[in-house]
C-alpha cells in the first residue's frame, strides 16, 4: 500500500511519492503536492521512529498514527482515497485481496483497514544504527570535529539539547523556534488548539538522518544544515510566543565558523546508512 497508487483517487499518487527512502522517508521538495500537482503549504515530514510519537503532523492535528494515516489518505487535498474506490481497485488485484484477507481475516476491504495496515508498516521504519549509535556502543570513534559538535550540541553554547536531547533526537513537543515575526502566515499548533499562545509553534522533529531530509523546517525554508545552524546562531526572530529556550534572541549563539562546521559534522553522524538504503 505504501508504494502503490491504488489508494489515490486517480491512482496518481502513493505514500512513497512524497516519502522517499533515500530522503529518510521525507520529500526533497519544499512542499508536498497533491494528485493534481498543487503544492501544500508544508514540507512532507520524515517517517522515522513514529511508533513513539503521539501527536503527529507539524501542527499535532492527529492523535495516533492510525488517525494521521487515515487523515492523509482521505484528505481531499492529498490522496483523496475512499473505501469505494479502494475496494473497486483491490478486487481486481488478487494479491491485494489475499493480503487484506490474511491481515484482517475478513473479505471486505475498507479504507480504515488500509490505514491500520499502513500505520503498522510505518512503525517498522526504525532508525537506530547511525555512526553516533555505533559510537555509543563502542564500535567506532568520532573524529575531532564530530566530538566538538557533540559537545556544542549538548551544552548551553549550542542549546540544541533542549528540544533534541533524547535518544530519538526530538522532544516531539511544539515550539516556536524564532522563524518569523508576528502576524504568522502559518499559525501551526495555534490553528488546531485555537489558543493564541500556541501560534507559530511546530513539532520538533527527529534529527536522525537529518543529513538526508532537506529542506528543513515546516515550510522547507532552509536548503541545508549550514543554513539551519546559522538560523540558530543568529538568535532567531522575536515574537510573543517564542520558546523560552530561545534565550539568545537578538544576541545569537556567537559560534565561530569552526564551531558551526563541527556542529554540522556531528549532525551528520546521525545518518543511518541502512535505513536510507545506501548500505
Coordinates of N, CA and C in Angstrom, one line a residue, residues 129-253:
X129 N 20.8 2.8 13.9 CA 22.2 2.3 13.6 C 23.1 3.3 12.9
X130 N 23.0 4.5 13.4 CA 23.9 5.6 12.9 C 25.3 5.5 13.4
X131 N 26.2 6.3 12.8 CA 27.5 6.3 13.3 C 27.6 6.7 14.8
X132 N 26.7 7.6 15.2 CA 26.6 8.0 16.6 C 26.2 6.9 17.5
X133 N 25.2 6.1 17.0 CA 24.8 4.9 17.8 C 25.9 3.9 18.0
X134 N 26.7 3.8 16.9 CA 27.8 2.8 17.0 C 28.9 3.4 17.9
X135 N 29.0 4.7 17.9 CA 30.0 5.4 18.9 C 29.5 5.1 20.3
X136 N 28.3 5.2 20.6 CA 27.8 5.0 22.0 C 28.0 3.5 22.3
X137 N 27.9 2.6 21.4 CA 28.1 1.2 21.6 C 29.6 0.8 21.6
X138 N 30.5 1.8 21.4 CA 31.9 1.5 21.5 C 32.4 0.8 20.2
X139 N 31.7 0.9 19.1 CA 32.1 0.2 17.9 C 33.0 1.1 17.0
X140 N 32.8 2.4 17.1 CA 33.6 3.3 16.2 C 33.9 4.5 17.1
X141 N 34.8 5.4 16.6 CA 35.2 6.6 17.2 C 34.7 7.8 16.4
X142 N 34.4 8.9 17.0 CA 34.1 10.1 16.3 C 35.4 10.9 16.1
X143 N 35.5 11.6 15.0 CA 36.7 12.4 14.8 C 36.6 13.7 15.7
X144 N 37.7 14.5 15.6 CA 37.8 15.7 16.5 C 36.6 16.7 16.2
X145 N 36.3 16.9 14.9 CA 35.2 17.8 14.6 C 33.9 17.3 15.1
X146 N 33.6 16.0 14.9 CA 32.4 15.5 15.3 C 32.2 15.5 16.8
X147 N 33.3 15.3 17.5 CA 33.3 15.3 19.0 C 33.0 16.8 19.5
X148 N 33.6 17.7 18.7 CA 33.4 19.1 19.1 C 32.0 19.5 18.9
X149 N 31.4 19.0 17.8 CA 30.0 19.3 17.6 C 29.1 18.7 18.6
X150 N 29.4 17.5 19.0 CA 28.7 16.7 20.1 C 28.7 17.5 21.4
X151 N 29.8 18.1 21.7 CA 29.9 18.9 22.9 C 29.1 20.2 22.8
X152 N 29.1 20.8 21.7 CA 28.3 22.1 21.5 C 26.8 21.7 21.5
X153 N 26.4 20.6 20.9 CA 25.0 20.2 20.8 C 24.5 20.1 22.2
X154 N 25.3 19.5 23.1 CA 24.8 19.2 24.5 C 25.2 20.2 25.6
X155 N 25.5 21.4 25.1 CA 25.8 22.5 26.1 C 24.9 23.7 25.8
X156 N 24.9 24.6 26.8 CA 24.2 25.9 26.6 C 24.7 26.7 25.5
X157 N 26.0 26.4 25.1 CA 26.6 27.1 24.0 C 25.8 26.9 22.7
X158 N 25.3 25.7 22.5 CA 24.6 25.3 21.3 C 23.1 25.3 21.5
X159 N 22.7 25.0 22.7 CA 21.2 25.0 23.1 C 20.4 24.0 22.3
X160 N 21.0 23.0 21.6 CA 20.3 22.1 20.8 C 19.5 21.0 21.6
X161 N 20.2 20.7 22.8 CA 19.7 19.5 23.5 C 18.3 19.8 24.2
X162 N 17.9 21.0 24.3 CA 16.6 21.3 25.0 C 15.5 20.7 24.2
X163 N 15.6 20.7 22.9 CA 14.5 20.2 22.1 C 14.8 18.9 21.4
X164 N 16.1 18.5 21.4 CA 16.6 17.4 20.6 C 17.5 16.5 21.5
X165 N 17.3 16.5 22.8 CA 18.3 15.8 23.6 C 18.0 14.4 24.0
X166 N 16.9 13.8 23.4 CA 16.6 12.4 23.7 C 17.3 11.5 22.8
X167 N 17.1 10.2 23.0 CA 17.7 9.2 22.0 C 17.0 9.2 20.7
X168 N 15.8 9.8 20.6 CA 15.1 10.0 19.4 C 15.5 11.3 18.7
X169 N 16.3 12.1 19.5 CA 16.8 13.4 19.0 C 15.6 14.3 18.6
X170 N 14.5 14.2 19.4 CA 13.3 15.0 19.3 C 12.5 15.0 20.6
X171 N 12.0 16.1 21.0 CA 11.1 16.2 22.1 C 9.7 15.8 21.7
X172 N 9.4 16.0 20.4 CA 8.1 15.9 19.8 C 7.1 16.7 20.5
X173 N 7.6 17.8 21.1 CA 6.8 18.8 21.7 C 6.7 20.0 20.6
X174 N 5.9 21.0 21.0 CA 5.7 22.1 20.0 C 6.3 23.4 20.5
X175 N 7.1 23.9 19.5 CA 7.9 25.1 19.9 C 7.9 26.2 18.8
X176 N 7.9 27.4 19.2 CA 8.2 28.5 18.3 C 9.7 28.8 18.4
X177 N 10.4 28.4 17.3 CA 11.9 28.5 17.3 C 12.4 29.7 16.6
X178 N 11.6 30.8 16.6 CA 12.1 32.1 16.2 C 12.2 32.2 14.7
X179 N 11.3 31.5 13.9 CA 11.4 31.6 12.5 C 10.8 32.9 11.9
X180 N 9.7 33.4 12.5 CA 9.0 34.5 11.9 C 8.5 35.5 12.9
X181 N 8.3 36.8 12.5 CA 7.7 37.8 13.3 C 6.2 37.6 13.2
X182 N 5.5 38.3 14.1 CA 4.0 38.3 14.0 C 3.6 39.4 13.1
X183 N 2.4 39.2 12.4 CA 1.5 38.1 12.5 C 2.0 36.9 11.7
X184 N 1.8 35.7 12.1 CA 2.3 34.5 11.5 C 1.4 34.1 10.3
X185 N 2.1 33.8 9.2 CA 1.4 33.3 8.0 C 0.8 31.9 8.3
X186 N 1.5 31.1 9.0 CA 1.1 29.8 9.4 C 1.0 29.7 10.9
X187 N -0.1 29.5 11.5 CA -0.3 29.5 12.9 C 0.2 28.2 13.6
X188 N 0.4 27.2 12.8 CA 0.9 25.9 13.4 C -0.1 25.3 14.4
X189 N 0.5 25.0 15.6 CA -0.4 24.4 16.6 C -1.5 25.3 17.0
X190 N -1.4 26.6 16.9 CA -2.4 27.5 17.3 C -3.7 27.4 16.4
X191 N -3.5 27.0 15.2 CA -4.7 26.8 14.3 C -5.5 25.6 14.7
X192 N -4.8 24.6 15.4 CA -5.5 23.4 15.9 C -6.2 23.6 17.2
X193 N -5.5 24.3 18.2 CA -6.0 24.4 19.5 C -6.9 25.7 19.7
X194 N -6.7 26.6 18.8 CA -7.4 27.9 18.9 C -6.9 28.8 20.0
X195 N -5.7 28.4 20.6 CA -5.1 29.1 21.7 C -4.0 30.0 21.1
X196 N -4.1 31.3 21.2 CA -3.2 32.2 20.6 C -1.8 32.0 21.2
X197 N -1.7 31.4 22.4 CA -0.4 31.1 23.0 C 0.4 30.0 22.2
X198 N -0.4 29.3 21.4 CA 0.3 28.3 20.6 C 0.6 28.7 19.1
X199 N 0.3 29.9 18.8 CA 0.6 30.4 17.5 C 2.1 30.4 17.1
X200 N 2.4 29.9 15.9 CA 3.8 29.8 15.5 C 4.6 28.7 16.0
X201 N 3.9 27.7 16.7 CA 4.6 26.5 17.3 C 4.4 25.3 16.4
X202 N 5.5 24.6 16.2 CA 5.5 23.4 15.3 C 6.3 22.3 16.1
X203 N 6.0 21.1 15.7 CA 6.6 19.9 16.4 C 8.1 19.9 16.1
X204 N 8.9 19.7 17.2 CA 10.3 19.5 17.0 C 10.5 18.0 16.6
X205 N 11.0 17.8 15.3 CA 11.1 16.5 14.8 C 12.5 15.9 15.0
X206 N 12.6 14.6 14.7 CA 13.8 13.9 14.9 C 15.0 14.5 14.1
X207 N 16.1 14.4 14.6 CA 17.3 14.8 13.9 C 18.0 13.6 13.3
X208 N 17.5 12.4 13.5 CA 18.0 11.2 12.9 C 17.9 11.3 11.4
X209 N 19.0 11.0 10.7 CA 19.1 11.1 9.2 C 18.9 12.5 8.7
X210 N 19.1 13.5 9.5 CA 18.9 14.9 9.2 C 19.7 15.3 7.9
X211 N 20.8 14.6 7.7 CA 21.6 15.0 6.6 C 20.9 14.7 5.3
X212 N 19.9 13.8 5.3 CA 19.2 13.4 4.1 C 17.8 13.9 4.0
X213 N 17.3 14.7 4.9 CA 15.9 15.1 4.9 C 15.7 16.5 4.6
X214 N 16.6 17.2 3.9 CA 16.5 18.6 3.5 C 15.3 18.6 2.4
X215 N 14.7 19.8 2.3 CA 14.9 21.0 3.1 C 14.3 21.0 4.5
X216 N 14.6 22.0 5.3 CA 14.3 21.9 6.7 C 13.2 23.0 7.1
X217 N 12.6 22.7 8.2 CA 11.5 23.4 8.9 C 10.2 23.0 8.2
X218 N 9.1 23.5 8.8 CA 7.8 23.1 8.3 C 7.5 23.6 6.9
X219 N 8.2 24.6 6.5 CA 8.0 25.1 5.1 C 9.2 25.0 4.2
X220 N 10.1 24.2 4.7 CA 11.3 23.9 3.8 C 12.1 25.1 3.5
X221 N 12.2 26.1 4.3 CA 12.8 27.3 4.0 C 14.4 27.2 4.0
X222 N 14.9 26.3 4.7 CA 16.4 26.1 4.8 C 16.8 25.0 3.9
X223 N 17.7 25.2 3.0 CA 18.1 24.2 2.0 C 19.2 23.3 2.5
X224 N 19.9 23.6 3.5 CA 21.0 22.8 4.0 C 21.2 23.0 5.5
X225 N 22.0 22.1 6.1 CA 22.2 22.2 7.5 C 23.0 23.4 8.0
X226 N 23.8 23.9 7.1 CA 24.5 25.1 7.4 C 23.6 26.3 7.6
X227 N 22.5 26.4 6.8 CA 21.5 27.4 7.0 C 20.7 27.3 8.3
X228 N 20.5 26.0 8.6 CA 19.8 25.8 9.9 C 20.6 26.2 11.1
X229 N 21.9 25.8 11.1 CA 22.8 26.2 12.2 C 22.9 27.8 12.2
X230 N 23.0 28.4 11.0 CA 23.1 29.9 11.0 C 21.8 30.5 11.6
X231 N 20.7 29.9 11.3 CA 19.4 30.5 11.9 C 19.5 30.5 13.4
X232 N 19.9 29.4 14.0 CA 20.1 29.4 15.5 C 21.2 30.3 16.0
X233 N 22.3 30.3 15.2 CA 23.4 31.1 15.6 C 23.1 32.6 15.6
X234 N 22.1 33.0 14.7 CA 21.7 34.4 14.6 C 20.8 34.8 15.8
X235 N 20.2 33.8 16.5 CA 19.3 34.1 17.6 C 17.9 34.0 17.2
X236 N 17.6 34.0 15.9 CA 16.2 33.9 15.5 C 15.4 35.2 15.6
X237 N 14.1 35.2 15.4 CA 13.3 36.4 15.4 C 12.3 36.4 16.6
X238 N 12.3 37.5 17.3 CA 11.4 37.5 18.5 C 9.9 37.6 18.1
X239 N 9.1 36.9 18.8 CA 7.6 37.1 18.8 C 7.1 36.7 20.2
X240 N 5.8 37.0 20.4 CA 5.2 36.8 21.7 C 5.2 35.4 22.2
X241 N 5.2 34.4 21.3 CA 5.1 33.0 21.7 C 6.4 32.3 21.5
X242 N 7.5 33.0 21.3 CA 8.8 32.3 21.1 C 9.2 31.5 22.3
X243 N 9.8 30.3 22.1 CA 10.1 29.4 23.2 C 11.1 30.0 24.2
X244 N 10.9 29.7 25.5 CA 11.8 30.2 26.5 C 13.2 29.7 26.3
X245 N 13.4 28.6 25.6 CA 14.8 28.1 25.4 C 15.5 28.9 24.3
X246 N 14.8 29.7 23.5 CA 15.4 30.6 22.6 C 15.9 31.8 23.3
X247 N 16.9 31.6 24.2 CA 17.3 32.7 25.2 C 18.1 33.8 24.5
X248 N 18.6 33.5 23.3 CA 19.6 34.5 22.8 C 19.1 35.2 21.6
X249 N 17.8 35.5 21.6 CA 17.2 36.3 20.5 C 17.8 37.6 20.5
X250 N 18.2 38.1 19.4 CA 18.8 39.4 19.3 C 20.3 39.4 19.6
X251 N 20.8 38.3 20.2 CA 22.2 38.2 20.5 C 22.9 37.1 19.7
X252 N 22.3 36.0 19.6 CA 22.8 34.9 18.8 C 23.8 34.0 19.7
X253 N 24.1 32.9 19.2 CA 24.9 31.9 19.9 C 26.4 32.3 19.8

